[in-house]
Every structure is written in C-alpha cells, then in structure tokens.
Tab-separated table of C-alpha atoms in Angstrom:
chain	number	residue	atom	x	y	z
A	2	MET	CA	2.908	2.699	-32.413
A	3	VAL	CA	4.853	-0.168	-33.814
A	4	VAL	CA	5.774	-3.156	-31.790
A	5	LEU	CA	9.513	-4.024	-32.356
A	6	TYR	CA	10.403	-6.743	-29.844
A	7	ASP	CA	9.911	-8.431	-26.368
A	8	THR	CA	12.349	-6.658	-23.973
A	9	GLY	CA	12.109	-9.894	-21.559
A	10	GLU	CA	11.050	-7.604	-18.940
A	11	ARG	CA	7.763	-8.195	-16.963
A	12	LYS	CA	5.695	-5.665	-14.943
A	13	ASP	CA	2.699	-6.839	-13.089
A	14	ARG	CA	3.015	-10.088	-14.851
A	15	HIS	CA	2.607	-8.409	-18.279
A	16	VAL	CA	5.145	-8.540	-21.072
A	17	VAL	CA	7.014	-5.235	-21.825
A	18	TRP	CA	7.443	-4.610	-25.489
A	19	HIS	CA	9.952	-2.079	-27.163
A	20	CYS	CA	7.904	0.022	-29.548
A	21	ARG	CA	8.617	2.635	-32.001
A	22	CYS	CA	6.058	5.749	-31.935
A	23	ASP	CA	4.867	7.251	-35.193
A	24	CYS	CA	7.109	10.278	-34.288
A	25	GLY	CA	10.161	7.921	-34.354
A	26	ASN	CA	10.881	7.982	-30.625
A	27	GLU	CA	11.264	4.358	-29.113
A	28	VAL	CA	9.836	3.551	-25.694
A	29	ASN	CA	9.064	0.218	-23.665
A	30	VAL	CA	5.313	-0.432	-23.064
A	31	ARG	CA	3.357	-3.000	-21.187
A	32	SER	CA	1.250	-5.393	-23.265
A	33	SER	CA	-1.945	-4.456	-21.158
A	34	ASP	CA	-1.407	-0.876	-22.099
A	35	LEU	CA	-1.249	-1.721	-25.830
A	36	ILE	CA	-4.239	-3.939	-25.663
A	37	SER	CA	-6.360	-1.462	-23.758
A	38	GLY	CA	-5.227	1.683	-25.928
A	39	HIS	CA	-4.083	3.479	-22.813
A	40	THR	CA	-0.756	4.046	-24.681
A	41	THR	CA	-0.835	5.192	-28.355
A	42	SER	CA	2.209	7.270	-28.396
A	43	CYS	CA	5.364	8.037	-26.503
A	44	GLY	CA	3.756	11.040	-24.995
A	45	CYS	CA	4.090	13.290	-28.228
A	46	TYR	CA	0.374	13.047	-28.889
A	47	ASN	CA	-0.275	14.756	-25.499
A	48	ARG	CA	2.514	17.287	-26.084
A	49	GLU	CA	0.938	18.251	-29.522
A	50	ARG	CA	-2.511	18.205	-28.027
A	51	THR	CA	-1.232	20.658	-25.471
A	52	ALA	CA	0.255	22.935	-28.012
A	53	GLU	CA	-3.075	22.777	-29.826
A	54	VAL	CA	-5.467	23.561	-27.246
A	55	LYS	CA	-3.387	26.550	-25.926
A	56	THR	CA	-4.005	28.095	-29.204
A	57	LYS	CA	-6.870	30.500	-30.008
A	58	HIS	CA	-8.913	27.461	-31.488
A	59	GLY	CA	-8.718	25.269	-28.226
A	60	MET	CA	-8.506	27.802	-25.271
A	61	ALA	CA	-9.631	31.199	-26.472
A	62	ARG	CA	-12.862	31.214	-24.485
A	63	TYR	CA	-10.838	30.843	-21.177
A	64	GLY	CA	-7.453	32.288	-22.015
A	65	LYS	CA	-4.115	30.235	-22.558
A	66	GLN	CA	-3.241	30.199	-19.000
A	67	HIS	CA	-6.558	29.060	-17.295
A	68	PRO	CA	-5.221	27.448	-13.977
A	69	VAL	CA	-7.588	24.281	-14.547
A	70	TYR	CA	-5.629	23.489	-17.664
A	71	ASP	CA	-2.613	22.417	-15.524
A	72	ALA	CA	-4.829	19.991	-13.764
A	73	TRP	CA	-5.998	18.496	-16.977
A	74	THR	CA	-2.542	18.120	-18.336
A	75	ASN	CA	-1.361	16.443	-15.141
A	76	MET	CA	-4.225	14.111	-15.155
A	77	ILE	CA	-3.744	13.002	-18.847
A	78	GLN	CA	0.063	12.604	-18.197
A	79	ARG	CA	-0.306	10.458	-15.189
A	80	CYS	CA	-2.750	8.263	-16.928
A	81	GLU	CA	-1.396	7.926	-20.506
A	82	ASN	CA	2.411	8.820	-20.469
A	83	PRO	CA	4.445	5.718	-19.368
A	84	ASN	CA	7.403	8.187	-18.967
A	85	HIS	CA	5.637	10.208	-16.335
A	86	ASN	CA	7.028	9.682	-12.727
A	87	GLN	CA	3.514	8.825	-11.345
A	88	TYR	CA	2.316	6.647	-14.219
A	89	LYS	CA	2.786	3.477	-12.234
A	90	ASP	CA	0.293	4.661	-9.697
A	91	TYR	CA	-2.338	5.606	-12.159
A	92	GLY	CA	-2.040	4.443	-15.859
A	93	GLY	CA	0.151	1.763	-14.653
A	94	ARG	CA	-2.701	0.160	-12.683
A	95	GLY	CA	-5.476	0.684	-15.041
A	96	ILE	CA	-6.683	4.251	-14.107
A	97	THR	CA	-7.990	5.845	-17.308
A	98	VAL	CA	-9.371	9.379	-18.412
A	99	CYS	CA	-12.985	9.116	-19.673
A	100	ALA	CA	-13.322	9.932	-23.359
A	101	GLU	CA	-15.127	13.225	-22.929
A	102	TRP	CA	-12.362	14.552	-20.669
A	103	HIS	CA	-9.788	14.216	-23.463
A	104	ASP	CA	-10.892	17.694	-24.567
A	105	PRO	CA	-9.695	20.207	-21.957
A	106	VAL	CA	-12.412	22.661	-22.760
A	107	VAL	CA	-15.055	20.024	-21.631
A	108	PHE	CA	-13.031	19.328	-18.671
A	109	ILE	CA	-12.762	23.070	-17.726
A	110	ASP	CA	-16.463	23.361	-18.225
A	111	TRP	CA	-17.138	20.632	-15.739
A	112	ALA	CA	-14.650	22.104	-13.266
A	113	LEU	CA	-16.174	25.436	-13.294
A	114	ALA	CA	-19.663	23.899	-12.766
A	115	ASN	CA	-18.360	21.780	-9.814
A	116	ASN	CA	-16.986	24.196	-7.325
A	117	TRP	CA	-13.480	24.527	-8.625
A	118	ARG	CA	-11.282	27.163	-6.910
A	119	LYS	CA	-7.674	27.765	-6.886
A	120	SER	CA	-7.080	26.363	-3.505
A	121	LEU	CA	-8.596	22.929	-4.378
A	122	THR	CA	-7.257	19.955	-6.059
A	123	LEU	CA	-8.677	17.185	-8.367
A	124	ASP	CA	-9.537	14.118	-6.305
A	125	ARG	CA	-11.072	10.699	-7.306
A	126	VAL	CA	-13.773	9.470	-4.819
A	127	ASN	CA	-13.001	5.962	-5.533
A	128	ASN	CA	-9.203	5.433	-5.546
A	129	ASP	CA	-9.574	2.498	-7.937
A	130	GLY	CA	-11.833	4.336	-10.181
A	131	ASN	CA	-11.204	6.322	-13.318
A	132	TYR	CA	-11.233	9.933	-13.884
A	133	GLU	CA	-14.712	10.835	-14.840
A	134	PRO	CA	-17.513	13.317	-13.739
A	135	GLY	CA	-19.258	10.814	-11.500
A	136	ASN	CA	-16.033	9.932	-9.638
A	137	CYS	CA	-14.278	13.136	-9.110
A	138	ARG	CA	-14.505	16.269	-7.079
A	139	TRP	CA	-12.454	19.376	-6.072
A	140	VAL	CA	-11.300	19.005	-2.544
A	141	THR	CA	-8.481	20.655	-0.327
A	142	VAL	CA	-5.061	18.986	-0.148
A	143	LYS	CA	-5.862	17.898	3.400
A	144	VAL	CA	-8.920	16.137	2.170
A	145	GLN	CA	-7.309	14.441	-0.761
A	146	ALA	CA	-4.403	13.201	1.498
A	147	ARG	CA	-7.074	11.416	3.627
A	148	ASN	CA	-8.272	9.708	0.511
A	149	LYS	CA	-5.105	7.899	-0.414
A	150	ARG	CA	-5.296	4.213	-1.173
A	151	ASN	CA	-2.867	3.458	1.588
A	152	ASN	CA	-4.621	5.134	4.306
A	153	HIS	CA	-5.579	3.318	7.374
A	154	LEU	CA	-9.367	3.268	7.597
A	155	ILE	CA	-11.019	2.839	10.953
A	156	THR	CA	-14.737	1.993	11.396
A	157	PHE	CA	-16.215	2.776	14.857
A	158	ASP	CA	-19.989	3.344	15.853
A	159	GLY	CA	-21.246	2.911	12.474
A	160	LYS	CA	-18.755	5.588	10.866
A	161	THR	CA	-15.586	4.915	8.763
A	162	GLN	CA	-12.847	7.485	8.251
A	163	THR	CA	-9.033	7.556	8.261
A	164	MET	CA	-7.047	7.609	11.364
A	165	ALA	CA	-6.165	11.256	10.846
A	166	GLY	CA	-9.873	11.885	10.512
A	167	TRP	CA	-10.676	10.218	13.920
A	168	ALA	CA	-7.679	12.171	15.490
A	169	GLU	CA	-8.851	15.481	14.485
A	170	GLU	CA	-12.560	14.737	15.351
A	171	LEU	CA	-11.872	13.433	18.778
A	172	ASN	CA	-8.924	15.989	19.434
A	173	ILE	CA	-6.563	13.232	20.053
A	174	SER	CA	-2.848	13.491	18.759
A	175	TYR	CA	-2.487	11.478	15.569
A	176	ASN	CA	0.733	10.050	16.955
A	177	VAL	CA	-0.812	8.892	20.246
A	178	LEU	CA	-3.754	7.312	18.301
A	179	LYS	CA	-1.314	5.608	15.919
A	180	GLN	CA	0.667	4.314	18.837
A	181	ARG	CA	-2.537	2.897	20.726
A	182	ILE	CA	-3.585	1.010	17.625
A	183	ASP	CA	-0.415	-0.037	15.797
A	184	GLN	CA	2.035	-0.354	18.673
A	185	TYR	CA	-0.052	-1.334	21.757
A	186	HIS	CA	-2.922	-2.995	19.764
A	187	TRP	CA	-5.623	-1.489	21.660
A	188	PRO	CA	-9.301	-2.358	20.759
A	189	ILE	CA	-10.440	0.289	18.445
A	190	GLU	CA	-13.207	1.440	20.934
A	191	ARG	CA	-10.606	1.945	23.717
A	192	ALA	CA	-8.061	3.662	21.462
A	193	LEU	CA	-10.778	6.159	20.390
A	194	THR	CA	-12.434	6.819	23.615
A	195	GLU	CA	-10.012	6.680	26.448
A	196	PRO	CA	-8.961	10.206	27.324
A	197	ILE	CA	-5.385	11.106	27.671
A	198	ARG	CA	-4.305	12.115	31.172
A	199	GLY	CA	-5.176	15.814	31.796
A	200	HIS	CA	-6.966	15.907	28.538
A	201	LYS	CA	-10.554	15.734	27.411
A	202	HIS	CA	-11.912	14.841	24.090
A	203	ALA	CA	-13.780	17.539	22.221
A	204	SER	CA	-17.536	17.095	22.537
C-alpha cells in the first residue's frame, strides 16, 4: 500500500489518505488504519486469502462450504476492509481480529470447540473489545441484539440488563416499559414493579 496524497477529508479527526494498493487499485484510508496496520490492502488480500483457504490446502479437513467459514469471512471484512458497509462500526472504530484468527482453520477449530451451531451467531461479550477467543461466544440472534452498544441498560436490585431483558423477565410489554421510563420518566423501581391494570408480573 503506497500513500499518494492527503484527500483533505477527515474521519474521526484522522487524516484520510488516497493510497494505491499493490494490486493497482486506489482507495482512501484513514491515517490511524495505516499506522495500526489494520489496512494493508484494498481488500484484495482478503479475497486472495478467501480463494486460497477454499482450496484443498486450506479447508480440506472441513470441506469448502463449511458454514463457519462465512462467519470468519464476515468478521475479517468488517474489521479490515474499508469498503465494507459495516467497516465504520468495526475496523473504523478500532475493532481488530486477533492474529491467530486470521487463519480460518484455527477459527473453525475454536468455533467447533465452543458450542457453535448453525442457529447461532458470533458475538463479542465486550462490544468495545476485539475478535479474540476470550471475548467471543456463539449466541442466538436475540441475545446478540441485546448486546449492541446502543442498547439501554438498566440496573435494578443489583442486576443489570437491557430494557428488553427486563420486559421479558417481568412479563411487561417492552413498549409499555419504554414509555414508563423514556416518556413518563418514572423511577426505575416503579417502572419495573408497578403492575399493569388487570395484569400480573410473572413470578
């Protein structure tokens, strides 16, 4: 990757440089991504790696179409391809993939040893943390949705979870609970414990 010139654009207070990839393609890259090494190509490296690991040398032991491979590809693209539509929420804010997981076979080994099933998705426990064994798990789409960084977390009686989690646990409509807290500004205890008329909370 060769830096050609400053585009004059700024993203998150970082200079955006116009660069030429070794393959000849030209892309705009933030200075922070160049310095950190998060971006080393226009995405061609990942495409080449994808083709490579789908051959008998990379994926023979699992088969070329192993479903975990798609999760691996999406993870790499979100974190390392500035042209990916979700890059700004991952690589663009500093989320990286650990060195060992750049090998898809190692990632698949980890997945199969850590409760992967077709119905589950890859989730980071700490949304500000990286993709690495100690910070990742396989969960349902529902659980992953509750772990988004823009979720409203509520602490009550020593327990913290999302508003959706409290609504389900207490058998209260999510919309009712949201209205109590966000619109009427009820205290948390009242919002969570006051029964709805003709309705009892689950015990």
